[in-house]
Coordinates of C-alpha atoms and ligand atoms in Angstrom, one line a residue:
M1419 CA 0.0 0.0 0.0
I1420 CA 1.3 3.5 -0.8
K1421 CA 1.5 5.8 2.2
N1422 CA 5.0 7.4 2.0
I1423 CA 5.7 9.5 -1.0
T1424 CA 9.0 11.3 -1.8
V1425 CA 8.8 14.1 -4.3
I1426 CA 12.1 15.1 -5.9
G1427 CA 12.2 18.8 -7.1
S1428 CA 10.2 21.4 -5.3
G1429 CA 9.7 23.9 -8.2
T1430 CA 6.4 24.7 -10.0
M1431 CA 5.3 21.1 -10.4
G1432 CA 7.0 19.5 -7.3
N1433 CA 5.2 21.8 -4.8
G1434 CA 1.9 21.2 -6.5
I1435 CA 2.4 17.4 -6.4
A1436 CA 3.4 17.6 -2.7
H1437 CA 0.4 19.8 -1.9
V1438 CA -2.1 17.4 -3.5
F1439 CA -0.8 14.2 -2.0
A1440 CA -0.5 15.7 1.5
Q1441 CA -4.0 17.1 1.2
Y1442 CA -5.3 13.5 0.6
G1443 CA -3.5 12.1 3.6
Y1444 CA -0.2 10.8 2.3
N1445 CA 3.1 11.6 4.0
V1446 CA 5.3 13.6 1.7
N1447 CA 9.1 14.1 1.8
L1448 CA 9.7 17.0 -0.5
T1449 CA 13.3 17.1 -1.7
D1450 CA 15.4 19.7 -3.5
V1451 CA 19.1 20.5 -3.9
N1452 CA 18.2 24.2 -3.4
D1453 CA 17.2 25.5 0.0
V1454 CA 15.6 28.6 -1.4
A1455 CA 13.3 26.5 -3.7
L1456 CA 12.2 24.4 -0.7
K1457 CA 11.3 27.4 1.3
K1458 CA 9.5 29.0 -1.6
A1459 CA 7.6 25.7 -2.2
L1460 CA 6.3 25.6 1.4
D1461 CA 5.2 29.3 1.1
T1462 CA 3.4 28.6 -2.2
I1463 CA 1.7 25.5 -0.7
A1464 CA 0.5 27.5 2.3
K1465 CA -0.7 30.3 0.1
N1466 CA -2.6 27.9 -2.2
L1467 CA -4.1 26.1 0.8
D1468 CA -5.2 29.5 2.2
R1469 CA -7.0 30.1 -1.0
Q1470 CA -8.9 26.8 -0.7
V1471 CA -9.9 27.7 2.8
S1472 CA -11.1 31.1 1.8
K1473 CA -13.2 29.5 -1.0
G1474 CA -14.7 27.1 1.5
S1475 CA -13.3 23.9 -0.2
L1476 CA -11.0 23.1 2.7
K1477 CA -11.3 23.5 6.5
E1478 CA -8.6 25.4 8.5
E1479 CA -7.7 22.2 10.4
E1480 CA -7.3 20.3 7.1
K1481 CA -4.9 23.0 6.0
T1482 CA -2.8 22.6 9.2
A1483 CA -2.9 18.8 8.9
T1484 CA -1.8 19.0 5.2
L1485 CA 1.2 21.2 6.0
A1486 CA 2.1 18.9 8.9
R1487 CA 2.4 15.9 6.5
I1488 CA 5.1 17.6 4.4
K1489 CA 8.7 17.3 5.5
T1490 CA 11.5 18.9 3.5
Y1491 CA 14.9 17.4 2.7
R1492 CA 18.1 18.4 0.8
D1493 CA 19.5 14.9 0.7
L1494 CA 17.8 12.4 -1.6
K1495 CA 19.1 9.4 0.3
E1496 CA 17.6 10.6 3.6
S1497 CA 14.3 11.4 2.0
A1498 CA 13.8 8.2 -0.1
T1499 CA 14.9 5.3 2.0
K1500 CA 11.4 4.6 3.3
A1501 CA 9.4 5.6 0.2
D1502 CA 6.6 3.5 -1.3
L1503 CA 6.6 5.8 -4.3
V1504 CA 9.0 8.5 -5.5
I1505 CA 7.8 11.1 -8.0
E1506 CA 10.6 12.9 -9.7
A1507 CA 9.8 16.5 -10.7
A1508 CA 13.3 17.9 -11.1
S1509 CA 14.5 20.2 -13.9
E1510 CA 13.8 18.9 -17.4
N1511 CA 17.4 17.8 -18.1
V1512 CA 18.1 14.2 -19.1
N1513 CA 21.4 13.9 -17.2
I1514 CA 19.9 15.3 -14.0
K1515 CA 17.1 12.8 -14.3
L1516 CA 19.3 9.8 -15.1
D1517 CA 21.5 10.6 -12.2
I1518 CA 18.5 10.9 -9.8
F1519 CA 17.0 7.6 -10.9
K1520 CA 20.4 5.8 -10.5
Q1521 CA 20.6 7.0 -6.9
L1522 CA 17.0 6.2 -6.2
D1523 CA 17.4 2.7 -7.4
E1524 CA 20.2 2.2 -4.9
V1525 CA 18.5 3.7 -1.8
C1526 CA 14.8 3.0 -2.2
P1527 CA 13.2 -0.2 -0.9
P1528 CA 13.0 -2.9 -3.6
Q1529 CA 9.2 -2.7 -4.0
C1530 CA 9.2 1.1 -4.3
I1531 CA 7.7 2.5 -7.5
L1532 CA 9.8 5.2 -9.3
A1533 CA 7.7 7.8 -11.3
S1534 CA 8.8 10.7 -13.4
N1535 CA 6.8 13.9 -14.1
T1536 CA 8.9 14.5 -17.3
S1537 CA 7.1 16.4 -20.1
S1538 CA 9.2 14.8 -22.9
I1539 CA 12.0 12.5 -21.8
S1540 CA 11.6 8.8 -22.6
I1541 CA 10.4 6.8 -19.6
T1542 CA 12.1 3.7 -21.1
K1543 CA 15.4 5.5 -21.2
I1544 CA 15.1 6.6 -17.6
A1545 CA 14.0 3.1 -16.5
N1546 CA 17.0 1.6 -18.2
V1547 CA 19.4 3.1 -15.7
T1548 CA 17.7 1.2 -12.9
K1549 CA 17.5 -2.5 -12.0
R1550 CA 13.7 -2.2 -11.7
A1551 CA 12.5 -1.1 -15.1
D1552 CA 9.2 -2.9 -14.5
K1553 CA 8.5 -0.4 -11.6
V1554 CA 9.4 2.8 -13.5
I1555 CA 6.5 4.8 -14.9
G1556 CA 5.5 8.3 -16.0
M1557 CA 3.1 10.3 -13.9
H1558 CA 2.7 13.5 -15.9
F1559 CA 0.7 16.1 -13.9
M1560 CA -0.6 19.4 -15.4
N1561 CA 0.2 22.9 -14.2
P1562 CA -1.3 24.1 -11.8
V1563 CA -1.4 20.6 -10.1
P1564 CA -3.9 21.4 -7.4
V1565 CA -6.4 22.6 -10.0
M1566 CA -5.9 20.4 -13.1
K1567 CA -7.6 17.1 -13.1
L1568 CA -5.5 15.1 -15.6
V1569 CA -2.6 12.7 -14.8
E1570 CA -1.1 11.2 -18.0
V1571 CA 0.2 7.8 -16.9
I1572 CA 3.0 6.7 -19.2
N1573 CA 4.0 3.1 -19.6
G1574 CA 7.7 2.6 -20.3
Y1575 CA 8.6 -0.4 -22.5
K1576 CA 9.0 -2.7 -19.5
T1577 CA 6.5 -1.1 -17.0
S1578 CA 4.4 -4.0 -15.5
K1579 CA 0.6 -4.0 -15.8
E1580 CA 0.4 -4.3 -12.0
I1581 CA 2.4 -1.0 -11.5
T1582 CA 0.2 0.8 -14.1
E1583 CA -2.9 -0.4 -12.2
T1584 CA -1.5 0.8 -8.9
I1585 CA -0.8 4.3 -10.3
I1586 CA -4.2 4.5 -11.9
T1587 CA -5.8 3.7 -8.6
L1588 CA -3.6 6.2 -6.8
S1589 CA -4.4 9.0 -9.3
K1590 CA -8.1 8.4 -8.6
A1591 CA -7.5 8.4 -4.8
I1592 CA -6.2 12.0 -5.1
N1593 CA -9.3 13.0 -7.2
K1594 CA -7.5 13.1 -10.5
T1595 CA -8.5 11.5 -13.8
P1596 CA -5.7 9.2 -15.2
A1597 CA -5.3 8.6 -19.0
V1598 CA -2.8 5.9 -20.0
A1599 CA -0.3 6.6 -22.8
N1600 CA 2.6 4.6 -24.2
D1601 CA 6.2 5.9 -24.3
Y1602 CA 6.5 7.7 -27.6
P1603 CA 7.9 11.3 -28.0
G1604 CA 5.6 13.8 -26.4
F1605 CA 3.3 11.1 -25.0
I1606 CA -0.3 12.1 -25.8
A1607 CA -0.6 15.6 -24.3
N1608 CA 2.5 17.2 -25.9
R1609 CA 2.3 15.2 -29.1
I1610 CA -0.9 17.0 -29.9
L1611 CA -0.7 20.3 -28.0
I1612 CA 2.8 21.5 -28.9
P1613 CA 2.4 21.0 -32.7
M1614 CA -0.9 22.9 -32.5
I1615 CA 1.0 25.8 -30.8
N1616 CA 3.8 25.5 -33.4
E1617 CA 1.1 25.7 -36.2
A1618 CA -0.4 28.8 -34.5
I1619 CA 3.1 30.4 -34.6
I1620 CA 3.5 29.4 -38.3
S1621 CA 0.1 31.0 -39.0
L1622 CA 1.3 34.2 -37.3
Q1623 CA 4.6 34.2 -39.1
E1624 CA 2.9 33.8 -42.5
G1625 CA 0.4 36.6 -41.7
V1626 CA -2.7 34.3 -41.8
G1627 CA -3.8 36.2 -38.7
G1628 CA -2.5 38.5 -35.9
V1629 CA -1.9 37.4 -32.3
E1630 CA -5.4 38.4 -31.1
E1631 CA -7.2 36.9 -34.1
I1632 CA -5.4 33.6 -33.8
D1633 CA -6.2 33.3 -30.1
T1634 CA -9.8 34.6 -30.5
V1635 CA -10.5 32.0 -33.2
M1636 CA -9.3 29.1 -31.1
K1637 CA -11.0 30.4 -27.9
L1638 CA -14.4 31.3 -29.3
G1639 CA -14.4 28.9 -32.3
M1640 CA -13.0 25.8 -30.6
A1641 CA -14.0 26.5 -27.0
H1642 CA -10.4 26.5 -25.8
P1643 CA -10.1 28.3 -22.4
M1644 CA -7.0 30.1 -23.7
G1645 CA -5.7 30.8 -27.2
P1646 CA -2.6 28.8 -28.3
L1647 CA -0.3 31.9 -28.3
Q1648 CA -1.3 32.9 -24.8
L1649 CA -0.9 29.3 -23.7
A1650 CA 2.6 29.2 -25.3
D1651 CA 3.5 32.2 -23.2
F1652 CA 2.2 30.5 -20.1
I1653 CA 4.1 27.2 -20.8
G1654 CA 7.3 29.1 -21.7
L1655 CA 8.5 29.4 -25.3
D1656 CA 11.8 27.8 -24.4
V1657 CA 9.9 24.8 -23.1
C1658 CA 7.7 24.7 -26.3
L1659 CA 10.8 24.8 -28.4
A1660 CA 12.5 22.0 -26.4
I1661 CA 9.5 19.7 -26.8
M1662 CA 9.2 20.5 -30.6
N1663 CA 12.9 19.4 -30.8
V1664 CA 12.1 16.2 -29.0
L1665 CA 9.2 15.5 -31.4
Y1666 CA 11.3 16.4 -34.5
D1667 CA 14.3 14.3 -33.3
G1668 CA 12.2 11.3 -32.2
L1669 CA 9.7 11.2 -35.0
G1670 CA 11.9 12.5 -37.9
K1671 CA 9.1 14.2 -39.9
D1672 CA 9.2 17.7 -41.4
K1673 CA 5.8 18.5 -39.9
Y1674 CA 7.5 18.6 -36.4
A1675 CA 10.1 21.2 -37.4
P1676 CA 10.1 24.1 -34.9
C1677 CA 8.7 27.3 -36.5
P1678 CA 11.6 29.7 -37.2
L1679 CA 9.7 32.5 -35.4
L1680 CA 9.5 30.4 -32.3
V1681 CA 13.3 29.7 -32.5
N1682 CA 14.0 33.5 -33.0
M1683 CA 11.8 34.5 -30.0
V1684 CA 13.6 32.0 -27.8
Q1685 CA 17.0 33.2 -29.0
A1686 CA 15.9 36.8 -28.3
G1687 CA 15.0 35.8 -24.7
N1688 CA 11.3 36.4 -25.1
F1689 CA 10.1 33.3 -23.3
G1690 CA 6.6 34.5 -22.4
V1691 CA 5.2 35.1 -18.9
K1692 CA 8.5 34.1 -17.1
S1693 CA 10.6 36.7 -19.0
G1694 CA 7.9 39.3 -19.1
E1695 CA 7.3 39.2 -22.8
G1696 CA 6.3 36.7 -25.5
F1697 CA 3.4 37.1 -27.8
Y1698 CA 2.0 39.3 -25.1
K1699 CA 3.6 41.7 -22.6
Y1700 CA 3.3 40.9 -18.9
T1701 CA 3.5 43.5 -16.1
A1702 CA 3.5 42.3 -12.5
G1703 CA 0.2 42.8 -10.8
S1704 CA -1.7 43.4 -14.1
K1705 CA -4.1 40.9 -15.6
E1706 CA -4.7 42.8 -18.8
L1707 CA -3.6 41.0 -21.9
V1708 CA -1.5 43.3 -24.0
V1709 CA 0.0 42.2 -27.4
S1710 CA 3.8 42.6 -27.6
D1711 CA 5.0 45.6 -29.6
M1712 CA 6.7 43.1 -31.9
F1713 CA 3.3 42.0 -33.2
R1714 CA 1.4 45.3 -33.2
K1715 CA -0.1 46.2 -36.5
Ligands
LIG3210 N1 6.0 23.6 -15.6 C1 5.1 22.9 -16.2 O1 4.1 23.5 -16.7 C2 5.2 21.4 -16.4 C3 4.1 20.6 -16.7 C4 4.2 19.2 -16.7 C5 5.5 18.6 -16.5 N2 6.6 19.4 -16.2 C6 7.8 18.7 -15.9 O2 8.0 18.7 -14.5 C7 9.4 18.8 -14.2 C8 9.7 20.0 -13.3 O3 9.3 21.1 -13.9 P1 9.1 22.5 -13.2 O4 8.4 23.4 -14.1 O5 8.5 22.2 -11.8 O6 10.6 23.0 -13.0 P2 11.2 24.1 -12.0 O7 12.4 24.6 -12.6 O8 10.2 25.0 -11.5 O9 11.7 23.1 -10.7 C9 12.7 22.2 -10.8 C10 13.3 22.0 -9.4 O10 14.2 20.9 -9.5 C11 15.3 21.1 -8.6 N3 16.3 20.2 -8.9 C12 17.2 20.3 -10.0 N4 18.1 19.2 -9.9 C13 17.8 18.5 -8.8 C14 18.3 17.4 -8.1 N5 19.3 16.7 -8.7 N6 17.7 16.9 -7.0 C15 16.6 17.6 -6.5 N7 16.1 18.7 -7.0 C16 16.6 19.1 -8.1 C17 15.6 22.6 -8.9 O11 16.3 23.2 -7.8 C18 14.2 23.2 -9.0 O12 13.7 23.7 -7.7 C19 10.1 18.8 -15.5 O13 10.5 17.5 -15.9 C20 9.1 19.4 -16.4 O14 9.2 19.0 -17.8 C21 6.5 20.8 -16.1

């Protein structure tokens, strides 16, 4: 039975994953090499729990109990020796992840399941550095984790059916909806989403439509909550480009070639929300959507 969960990486995704599991009664060891990131993660979790309390979806005592279930660690070995499940949500860098999984395989109990929240790195490749490839799986949460219902469950080449079933049951236990995918570049979510965003950027580059027109068509015409260009800014254009490159390298078809405008914007440092400008301009504290001067008519 899964009770003790170690989360590796306490950034955007790691703090959300820790929050949700602790809220549903699991003991969480949240681990990061960076002290500042750990402190920020606890502050973010407390702030997000406060929001749930003020909305009436959580009681004050549940907030206190949730926070009490989260312990923070710098050292992976200390945090993972008693884990039933580890969810790795460290930076999207293949060498970092392979190194983490090698260490986890050495220190975790033999029955412990090792999951990765990677957006695009092969689960099979990660599993292959361990001696328990049957117990390695993808658990791809969406941002923001406490709000988004989906968990994409990714079977590596050697993941056992029993482990997949355990992760499906666990995802339901934290009130998420699992969808199982096989281990091909981009899995399901990014195989479909990122080429759509890339096509929106090609449409902008070719002058088919402006930023607002493209986003309006997809929002109002296709009932998407956010247009693809705004979504790209939110995800980060550097991340979108990295995933397009994974699709292009892994699938080898021209249709996955990253749009030159996307490449230029990343090279110029216009990553979207995190850098303050992408297709739109972002000013701290303002919710108004203002098109970047680069795309004004
Ligand atoms: N941000 C998203 O929208 C999103 C969505 C789905 C999946 N993901 C995936 O989740 C993972 C984490 O992404 P993020 O956006 O939270 O990144 P982030 O940069 O916000 O956080 C990554 C954290 O990992 C820590 N870290 C780096 N190396 C480490 C190590 N060896 N041991 C422990 N901690 C380490 C960093 O200090 C940092 O705090 C990535 O694989 C990413 O592809 C991200």
